[in-house]
Structures are given as structure tokens and as C-alpha cells.
CSV table of C-alpha atoms in Angstrom, one decimal:
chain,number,residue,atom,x,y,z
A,1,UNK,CA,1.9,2.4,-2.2
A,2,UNK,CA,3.5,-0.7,-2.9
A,3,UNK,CA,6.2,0.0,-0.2
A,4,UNK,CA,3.6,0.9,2.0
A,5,UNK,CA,1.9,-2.3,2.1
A,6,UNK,CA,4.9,-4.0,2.5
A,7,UNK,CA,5.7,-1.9,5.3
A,8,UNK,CA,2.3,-3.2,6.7
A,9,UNK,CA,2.8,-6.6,6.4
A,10,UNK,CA,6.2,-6.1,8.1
A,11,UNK,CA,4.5,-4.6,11.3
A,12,UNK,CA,1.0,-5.3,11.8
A,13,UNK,CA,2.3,-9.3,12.7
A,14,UNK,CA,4.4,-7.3,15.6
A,15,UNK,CA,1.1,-5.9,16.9
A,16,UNK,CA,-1.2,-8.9,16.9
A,17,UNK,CA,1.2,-11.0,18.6
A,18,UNK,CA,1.4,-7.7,21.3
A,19,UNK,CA,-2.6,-7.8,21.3
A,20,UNK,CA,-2.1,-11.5,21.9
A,21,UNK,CA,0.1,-11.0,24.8
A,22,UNK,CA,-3.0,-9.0,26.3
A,23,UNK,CA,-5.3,-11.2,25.3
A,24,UNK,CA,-3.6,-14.2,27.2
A,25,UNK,CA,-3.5,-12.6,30.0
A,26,UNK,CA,-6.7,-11.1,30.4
A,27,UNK,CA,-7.9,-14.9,29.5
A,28,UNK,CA,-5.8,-15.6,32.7
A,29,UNK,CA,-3.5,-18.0,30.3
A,30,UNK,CA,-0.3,-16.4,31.5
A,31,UNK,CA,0.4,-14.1,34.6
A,32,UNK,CA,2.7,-11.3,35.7
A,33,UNK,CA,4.8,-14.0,37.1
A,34,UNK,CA,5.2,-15.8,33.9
A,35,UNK,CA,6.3,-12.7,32.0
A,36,UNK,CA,8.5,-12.3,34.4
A,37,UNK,CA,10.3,-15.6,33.6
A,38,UNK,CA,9.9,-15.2,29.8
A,39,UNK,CA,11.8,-11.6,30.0
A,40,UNK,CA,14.3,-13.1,32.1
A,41,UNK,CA,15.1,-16.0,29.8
A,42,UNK,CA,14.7,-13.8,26.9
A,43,UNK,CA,17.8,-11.3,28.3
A,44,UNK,CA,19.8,-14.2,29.6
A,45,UNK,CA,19.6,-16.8,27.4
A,46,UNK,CA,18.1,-16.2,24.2
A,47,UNK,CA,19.1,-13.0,23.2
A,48,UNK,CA,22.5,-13.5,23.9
A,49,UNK,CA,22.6,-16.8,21.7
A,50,UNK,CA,20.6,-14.6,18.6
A,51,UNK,CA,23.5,-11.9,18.9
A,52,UNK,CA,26.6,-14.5,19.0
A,53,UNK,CA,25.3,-16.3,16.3
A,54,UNK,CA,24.4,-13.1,14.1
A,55,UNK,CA,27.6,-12.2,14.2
A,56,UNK,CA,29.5,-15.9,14.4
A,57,UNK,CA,28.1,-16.5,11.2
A,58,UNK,CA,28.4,-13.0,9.3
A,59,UNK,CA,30.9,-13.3,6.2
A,60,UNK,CA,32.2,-9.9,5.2
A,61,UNK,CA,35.0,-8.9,3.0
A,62,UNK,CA,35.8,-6.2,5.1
A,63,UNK,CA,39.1,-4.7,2.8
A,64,UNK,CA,36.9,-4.3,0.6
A,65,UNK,CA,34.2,-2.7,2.9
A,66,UNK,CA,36.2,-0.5,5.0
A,67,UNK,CA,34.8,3.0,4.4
A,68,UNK,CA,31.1,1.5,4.9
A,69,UNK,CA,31.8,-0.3,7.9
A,70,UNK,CA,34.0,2.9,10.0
A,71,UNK,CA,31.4,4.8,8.8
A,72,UNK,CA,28.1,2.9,10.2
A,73,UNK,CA,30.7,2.3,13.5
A,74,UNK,CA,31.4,6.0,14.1
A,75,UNK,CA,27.7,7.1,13.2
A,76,UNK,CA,26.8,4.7,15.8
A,77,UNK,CA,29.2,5.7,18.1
A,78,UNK,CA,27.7,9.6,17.6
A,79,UNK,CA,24.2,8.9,17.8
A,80,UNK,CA,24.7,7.3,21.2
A,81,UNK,CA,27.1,9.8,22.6
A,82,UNK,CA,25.1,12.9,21.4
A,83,UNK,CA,22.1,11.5,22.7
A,84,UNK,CA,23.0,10.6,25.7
A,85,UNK,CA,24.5,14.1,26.7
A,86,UNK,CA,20.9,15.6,25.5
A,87,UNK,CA,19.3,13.5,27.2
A,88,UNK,CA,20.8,14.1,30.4
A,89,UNK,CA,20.3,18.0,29.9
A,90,UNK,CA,16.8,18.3,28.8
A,91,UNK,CA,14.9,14.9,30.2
A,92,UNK,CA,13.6,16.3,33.6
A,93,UNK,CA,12.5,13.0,34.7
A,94,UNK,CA,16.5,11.4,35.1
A,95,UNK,CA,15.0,8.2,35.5
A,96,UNK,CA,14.1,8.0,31.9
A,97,UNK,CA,17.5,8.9,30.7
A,98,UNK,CA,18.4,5.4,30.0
A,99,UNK,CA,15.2,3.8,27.9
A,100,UNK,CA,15.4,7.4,26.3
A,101,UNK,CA,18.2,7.5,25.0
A,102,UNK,CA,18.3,3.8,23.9
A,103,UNK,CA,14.6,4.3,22.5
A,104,UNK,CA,16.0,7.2,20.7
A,105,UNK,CA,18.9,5.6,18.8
A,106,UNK,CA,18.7,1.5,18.9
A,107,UNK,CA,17.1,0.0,16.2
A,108,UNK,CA,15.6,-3.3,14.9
A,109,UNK,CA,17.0,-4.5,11.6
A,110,UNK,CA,14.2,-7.3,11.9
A,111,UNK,CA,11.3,-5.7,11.5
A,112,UNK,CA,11.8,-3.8,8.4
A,113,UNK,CA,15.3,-3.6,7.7
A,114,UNK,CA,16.2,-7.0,6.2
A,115,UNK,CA,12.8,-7.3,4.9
A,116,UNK,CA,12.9,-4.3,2.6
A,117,UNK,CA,16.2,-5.1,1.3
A,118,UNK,CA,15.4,-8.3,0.8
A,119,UNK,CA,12.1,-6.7,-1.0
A,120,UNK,CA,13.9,-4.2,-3.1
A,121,UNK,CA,16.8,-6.1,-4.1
A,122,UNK,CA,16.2,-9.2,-3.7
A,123,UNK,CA,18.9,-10.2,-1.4
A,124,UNK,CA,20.0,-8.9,2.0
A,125,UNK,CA,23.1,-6.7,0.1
A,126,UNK,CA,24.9,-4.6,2.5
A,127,UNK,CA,23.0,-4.6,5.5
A,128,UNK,CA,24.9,-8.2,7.3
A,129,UNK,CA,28.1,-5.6,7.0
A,130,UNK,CA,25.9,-2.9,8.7
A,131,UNK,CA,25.3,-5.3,11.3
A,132,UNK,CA,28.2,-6.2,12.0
A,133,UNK,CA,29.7,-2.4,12.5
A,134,UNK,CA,26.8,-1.1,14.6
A,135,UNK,CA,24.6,-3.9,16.4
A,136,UNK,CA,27.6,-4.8,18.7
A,137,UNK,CA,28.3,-0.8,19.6
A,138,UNK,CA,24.2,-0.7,19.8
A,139,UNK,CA,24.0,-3.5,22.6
A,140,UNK,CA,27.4,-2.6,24.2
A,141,UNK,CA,26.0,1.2,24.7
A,142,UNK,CA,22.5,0.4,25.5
A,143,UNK,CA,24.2,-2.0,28.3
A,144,UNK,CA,26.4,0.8,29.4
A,145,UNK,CA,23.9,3.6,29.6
A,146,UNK,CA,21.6,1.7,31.1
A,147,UNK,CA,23.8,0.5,33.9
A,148,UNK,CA,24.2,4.0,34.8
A,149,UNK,CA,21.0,5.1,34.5
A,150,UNK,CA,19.7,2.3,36.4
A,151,UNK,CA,17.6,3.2,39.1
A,152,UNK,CA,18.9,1.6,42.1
A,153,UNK,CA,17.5,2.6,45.4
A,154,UNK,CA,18.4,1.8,48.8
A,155,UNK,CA,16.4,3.4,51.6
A,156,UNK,CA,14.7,5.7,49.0
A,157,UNK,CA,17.6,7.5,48.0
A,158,UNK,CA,19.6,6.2,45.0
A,159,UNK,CA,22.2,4.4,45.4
A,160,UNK,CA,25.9,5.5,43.6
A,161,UNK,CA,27.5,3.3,41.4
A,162,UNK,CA,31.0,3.5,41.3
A,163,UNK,CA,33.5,3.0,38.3
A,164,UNK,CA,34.6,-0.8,39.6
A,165,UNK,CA,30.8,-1.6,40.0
A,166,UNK,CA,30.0,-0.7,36.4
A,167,UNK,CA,32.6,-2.0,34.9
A,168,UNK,CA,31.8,-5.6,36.5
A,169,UNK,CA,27.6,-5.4,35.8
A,170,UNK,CA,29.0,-4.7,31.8
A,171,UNK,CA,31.7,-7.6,31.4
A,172,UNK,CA,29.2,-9.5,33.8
A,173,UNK,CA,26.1,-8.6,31.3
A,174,UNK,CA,24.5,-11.7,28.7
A,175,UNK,CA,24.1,-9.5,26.1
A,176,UNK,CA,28.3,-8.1,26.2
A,177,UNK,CA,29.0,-12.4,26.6
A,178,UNK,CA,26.9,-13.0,23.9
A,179,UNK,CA,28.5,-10.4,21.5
A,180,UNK,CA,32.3,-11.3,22.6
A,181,UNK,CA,31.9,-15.3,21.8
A,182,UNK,CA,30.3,-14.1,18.3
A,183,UNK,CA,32.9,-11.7,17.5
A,184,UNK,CA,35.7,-14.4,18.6
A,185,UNK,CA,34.0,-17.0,16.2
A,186,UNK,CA,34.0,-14.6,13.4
A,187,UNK,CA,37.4,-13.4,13.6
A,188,UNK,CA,39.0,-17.2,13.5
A,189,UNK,CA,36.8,-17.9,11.0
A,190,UNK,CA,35.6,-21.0,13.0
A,191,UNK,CA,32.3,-22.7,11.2
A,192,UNK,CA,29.9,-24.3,13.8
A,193,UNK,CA,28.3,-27.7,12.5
A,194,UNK,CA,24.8,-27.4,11.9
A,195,UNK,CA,24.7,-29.9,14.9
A,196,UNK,CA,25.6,-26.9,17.5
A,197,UNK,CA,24.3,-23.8,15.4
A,198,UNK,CA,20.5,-25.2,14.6
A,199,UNK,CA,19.6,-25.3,18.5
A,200,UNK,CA,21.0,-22.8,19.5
A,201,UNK,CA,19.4,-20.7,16.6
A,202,UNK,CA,16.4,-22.4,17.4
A,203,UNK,CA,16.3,-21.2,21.2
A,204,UNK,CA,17.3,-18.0,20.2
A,205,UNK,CA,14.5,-17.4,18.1
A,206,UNK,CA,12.3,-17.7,20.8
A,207,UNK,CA,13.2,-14.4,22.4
A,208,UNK,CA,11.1,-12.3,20.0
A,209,UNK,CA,7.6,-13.8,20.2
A,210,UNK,CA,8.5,-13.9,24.5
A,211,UNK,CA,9.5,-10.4,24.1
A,212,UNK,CA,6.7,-9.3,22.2
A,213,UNK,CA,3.7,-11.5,24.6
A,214,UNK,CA,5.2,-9.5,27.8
A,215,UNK,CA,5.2,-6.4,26.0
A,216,UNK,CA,1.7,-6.8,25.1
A,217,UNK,CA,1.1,-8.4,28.9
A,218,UNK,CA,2.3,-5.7,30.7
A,219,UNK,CA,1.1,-2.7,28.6
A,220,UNK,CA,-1.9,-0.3,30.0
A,221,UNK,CA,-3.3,2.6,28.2
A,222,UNK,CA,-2.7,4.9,31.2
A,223,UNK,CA,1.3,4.4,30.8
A,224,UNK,CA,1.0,5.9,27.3
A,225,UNK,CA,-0.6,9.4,28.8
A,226,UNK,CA,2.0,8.8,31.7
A,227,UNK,CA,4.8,9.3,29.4
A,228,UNK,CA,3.4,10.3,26.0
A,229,UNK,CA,5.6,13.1,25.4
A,230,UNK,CA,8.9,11.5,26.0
A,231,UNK,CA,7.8,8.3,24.0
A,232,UNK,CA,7.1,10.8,21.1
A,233,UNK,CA,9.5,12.5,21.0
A,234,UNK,CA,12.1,9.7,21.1
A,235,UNK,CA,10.2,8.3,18.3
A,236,UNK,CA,10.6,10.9,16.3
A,237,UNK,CA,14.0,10.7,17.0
A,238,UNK,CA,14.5,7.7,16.3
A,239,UNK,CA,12.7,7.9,12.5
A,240,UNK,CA,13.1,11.1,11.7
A,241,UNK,CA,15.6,12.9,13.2
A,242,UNK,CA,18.3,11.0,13.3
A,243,UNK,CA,18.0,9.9,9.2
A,244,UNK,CA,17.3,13.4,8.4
A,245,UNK,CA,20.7,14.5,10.0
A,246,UNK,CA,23.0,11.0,8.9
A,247,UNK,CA,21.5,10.4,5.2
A,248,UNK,CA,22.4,13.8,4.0
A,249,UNK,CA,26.8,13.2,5.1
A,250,UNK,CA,26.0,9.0,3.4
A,251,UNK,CA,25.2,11.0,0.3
A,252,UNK,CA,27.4,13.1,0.3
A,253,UNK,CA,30.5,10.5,0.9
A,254,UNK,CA,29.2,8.9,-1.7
A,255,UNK,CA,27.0,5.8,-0.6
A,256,UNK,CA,24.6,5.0,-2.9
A,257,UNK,CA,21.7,1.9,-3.3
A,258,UNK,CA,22.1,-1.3,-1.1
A,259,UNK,CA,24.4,1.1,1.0
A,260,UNK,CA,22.2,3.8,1.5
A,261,UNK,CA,19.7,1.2,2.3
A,262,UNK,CA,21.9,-0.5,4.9
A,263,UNK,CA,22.4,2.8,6.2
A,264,UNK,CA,18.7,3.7,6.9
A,265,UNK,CA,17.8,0.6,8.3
A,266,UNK,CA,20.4,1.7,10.7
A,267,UNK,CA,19.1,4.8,11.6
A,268,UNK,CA,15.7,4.7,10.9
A,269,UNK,CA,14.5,1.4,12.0
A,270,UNK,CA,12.1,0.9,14.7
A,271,UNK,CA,13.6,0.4,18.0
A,272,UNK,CA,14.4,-2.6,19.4
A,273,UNK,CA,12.3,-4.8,21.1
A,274,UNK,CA,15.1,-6.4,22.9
A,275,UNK,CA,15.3,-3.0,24.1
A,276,UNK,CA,12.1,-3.0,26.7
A,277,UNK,CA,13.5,-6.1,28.1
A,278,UNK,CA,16.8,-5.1,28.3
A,279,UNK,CA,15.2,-1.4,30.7
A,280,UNK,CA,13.1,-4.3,32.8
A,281,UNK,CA,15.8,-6.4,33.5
A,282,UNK,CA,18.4,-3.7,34.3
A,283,UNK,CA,16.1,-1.5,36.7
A,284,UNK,CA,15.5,1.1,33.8
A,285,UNK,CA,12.0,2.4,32.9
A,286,UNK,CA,10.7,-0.1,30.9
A,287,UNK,CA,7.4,1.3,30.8
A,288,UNK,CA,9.0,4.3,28.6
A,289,UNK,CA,10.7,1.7,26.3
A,290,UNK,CA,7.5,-0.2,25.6
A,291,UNK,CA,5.8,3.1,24.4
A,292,UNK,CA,8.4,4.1,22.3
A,293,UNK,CA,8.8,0.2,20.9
A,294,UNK,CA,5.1,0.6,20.1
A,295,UNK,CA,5.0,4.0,18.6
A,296,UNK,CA,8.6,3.5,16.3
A,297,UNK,CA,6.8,0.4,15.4
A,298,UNK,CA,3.3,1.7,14.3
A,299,UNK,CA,4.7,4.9,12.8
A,300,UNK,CA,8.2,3.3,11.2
A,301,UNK,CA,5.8,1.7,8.2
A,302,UNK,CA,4.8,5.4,6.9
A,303,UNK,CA,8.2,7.2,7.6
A,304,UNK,CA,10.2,4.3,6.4
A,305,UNK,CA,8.3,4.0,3.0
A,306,UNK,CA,8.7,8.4,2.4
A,307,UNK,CA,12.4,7.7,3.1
A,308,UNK,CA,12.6,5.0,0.2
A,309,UNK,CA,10.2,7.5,-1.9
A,310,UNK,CA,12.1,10.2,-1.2
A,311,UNK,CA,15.3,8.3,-1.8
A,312,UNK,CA,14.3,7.0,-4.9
A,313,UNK,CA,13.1,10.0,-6.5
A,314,UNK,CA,16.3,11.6,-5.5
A,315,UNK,CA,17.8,8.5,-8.2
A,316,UNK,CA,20.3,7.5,-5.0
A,317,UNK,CA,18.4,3.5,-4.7
């Protein structure tokens, strides 16, 4: 129960700032234009600057953290691949592929994730390393699936994207900028004064709350009947599925407490918020990510606290 409520307090916050989002718009405070501008500068600017500085400022031992750290990267790595080619073969709809498949598999270690380690043991124990081994692979993907799933159209027919034209929308991409200054930081070890790091921590932040106001903007009631089976069942995916079929090999290699835990908020975390901007801004069905953001989000409190019950009763926390 105790986890529960923790849980709780972990997601309802995410909802009332959604309801808020409606709420300001109904009250005519803010428009579809202005959630236009706030998604745009949330994808260009602030959630680039929240990834470069995640990582930039991540200190990991990683000699002694090799065997966690290939595993979260090759997990990642599967998830993403085995996904994607399911998706592909069974979603009818192929403009859904994309948020899909990202719904499915991309996670938010903010919600929960950092927040029940930090709840259980008292400090954020492997889950920084986690970060660092899979958030990178989870943007890089979620730009290069949904690049190719993006539904371009030119005279009603869609349009193809060649190899060179891909390639150039990924290195050209905020996000894949964003993730190649962070890692270049962290691997010469270069410190940024507080002088540079507290602005730009403090614009990043922003992205979040803008994120979560458009959602909450731009969500209707008849988008969730629109797509309610595909929003389900990439949520549960995303906190069932996926943790049912990982959690089982982590044990068995031997990962136990703040491990294990890193590696559940990994697979079973909500997904990412970032991710219905990402499918707006990228010509993907954002509509489809929304749903599943808000269904991984409501359900993730009672599937995330059985996980830590059944974990715990299994002695492996």
C-alpha cells in the first residue's frame, strides 16, 4: 500500500497539470497556436539541453559497471528492434508504426523511476548508470523510427524517403545534437561552471510542464475510442510485457536490488512524454502517442507497485 501511494503522488501531479492544459484552453488562456510554439520549443530547445546535460553531468565508474551497463544497452537495443519488426507486421494502420513502437518501448525515468529509487533506497543507486546505457539508444531509435515512419505526403500519395534523406533529418535532429554534445562532455570529463549549467538546466526544465499543457490542450475524448486498441495494447506493452519477458534473464544473470530496480525503471516506466512531442513534431501520429502517454501513466502506479511486491517477496530488492 505504501508503494501504492507513493506511486500516486508520483502521477496524479502529471494529470492535473494535463487537466490544466485543458482547462487553459477551454478558458481561452492559450490556443492551438500557442501549443504549437510551446511543442516546438520543447523539441528544439529544451529537450535537447535536458538530455546533454543528463548525460554531461553523469559520473559512472563504468569498469566497474560493465556487465550492467552492455546489458541495459543491448536490452534496449532488442526491445526497439523486436518491436519495430512486430509492429510493422501486425499494426494495420502503417501510419501508427512509429508512436507505436516508441509508445511501446520508450520510457520515462522521471515519473517513477528516480522517484522510487530514491523512495526505496534512499538515493538514486544504479539508475544514473541505466541512463546513461539506454536513454541515448531510446532517443536515437525513437528519432530513427520515426523518421521513417513519418507520414509525408505529397499529392496524397506518400512520399519515399531515401537512405541520404534519412540519414541527414537524424544527424540534423535536436534531440541526436543534444545527446552527441552530452556524451562529448562526459567522455573528457569536462565540468561546466555552475555559471553555464544552471540556465541551461533551468530552460531545460521547462520542457516538461510545456509538454504536459499541450498534451492536455490538444486531447479529445473521441481520439481515445479512435485508437483505443492500439494505445492499449502498447501500454501493456510497455508495463507488462516487456518487464515480464527482460526481469526474468536480469535475475537470472544475476542482478539483484538497486540493479534490478534500475532495470525496471527501464523497462517498465511509463512512456515518455517527450515522446508525443517528438510524433507531433516529426509528422508521426501524435494523437496515438498521447493516449498511450496517458494510459502508461494512469495504469504504471498499479503495475509498477506489483512489480516491487512481487520483486520483494521474491527477496531479489
Amino acid at each position: 500500500m505504501e508503494n501504492f501511494i507513493f506511486a500516486l503522488n508520483a502521477t496524479i501531479p502529471v494529470f492535473i497539470v494535463i487537466i490544466a492544459g485543458k482547462l487553459f484552453i477551454k478558458l481561452g488562456i492559450i490556443d492551438e497556436k500557442w501549443t504549437s510554439v510551446s511543442d516546438k520549443l520543447a523539441f528544439y530547445v529544451c529537450l535537447p539541453l535536458v538530455l546533454m546535460v543528463d548525460i554531461a553531468t553523469i559520473k559512472v565508474k563504468f569498469a566497474d559497471n560493465v556487465k550492467f551497463i552492455v546489458f541495459c544497452f543491448l536490452v534496449t537495443l532488442a526491445m526497439f528492434f523486436i518491436m519495430w519488426i512486430l509492429s510493422a507486421a501486425f499494426v494495420k494502420d502503417k501510419t501508427m508504426v512509429g508512436s507505436f513502437t516508441q509508445g511501446s518501448v520508450r520510457g520515462s525515468a522521471a515519473i517513477l523511476g528516480m522517484p522510487f529509487a530514491l523512495n526505496i533506497y534512499g538515493n538514486s543507486g544504479m539508475v544514473p548508470m541505466m541512463i546513461l546505457a539506454s536513454v541515448p539508444i531510446f532517443n536515437a531509435f525513437s528519432v530513427v523510427i520515426l523518421t521513417v515512419s513519418a507520414n509525408k505526403y505529397n499529392g496524397g500519395q506518400k512520399k519515399a524517403l531515401n537512405l541520404k534523406t534519412i540519414l541527414k533529418s537524424i544527424i540534423k535532429n535536436p534531440l541526436i545534437i543534444g545527446i552527441m554534445v552530452g556524451f562529448l562532455v562526459c567522455l573528457l570529463n569536462i565540468d561546466l561552471p555552475p555559471i553555464v549549467l544552471k540556465p541551461v538546466k533551468t530552460i531545460g526544465a521547462a520542457g516538461v510542464p510545456l509538454m504536459l499543457i499541450s498534451l492536455g490542450a490538444n486531447f479529445k475524448m473521441t481520439d481515445i475510442k479512435s485508437r483505443l486498441i492500439p494505445a492499449a495494447m502498447a501500454s501493456l506493452i510497455k508495463l507488462v510485457l516487456l518487464p515480464l519477458a527482460f526481469i526474468p534473464l536480469a535475475v537470472y544473470l544475476g542482478f539483484r536490488g538497486p540493479s534490478l530496480i534500475a532495470i525496471l525503471i527501464m523497462l517498465g516506466a511509463p512512456s515518455a512524454i517527450s515522446g508525443y512531442v517528438m510524433a507531433k513534431e516529426m509528422d508521426n501520429d501524435h494523437i496515438l502517442m498521447s493516449n498511450i502517454v496517458v494510459l502508461t501513466t494512469l495504469f504504471s502506479s498499479v503495475t509498477f507497485t506489483l512489480w516491487i511486491f512481487a520483486l520483494k517477496s521474491l527477496n531479489l530488492l
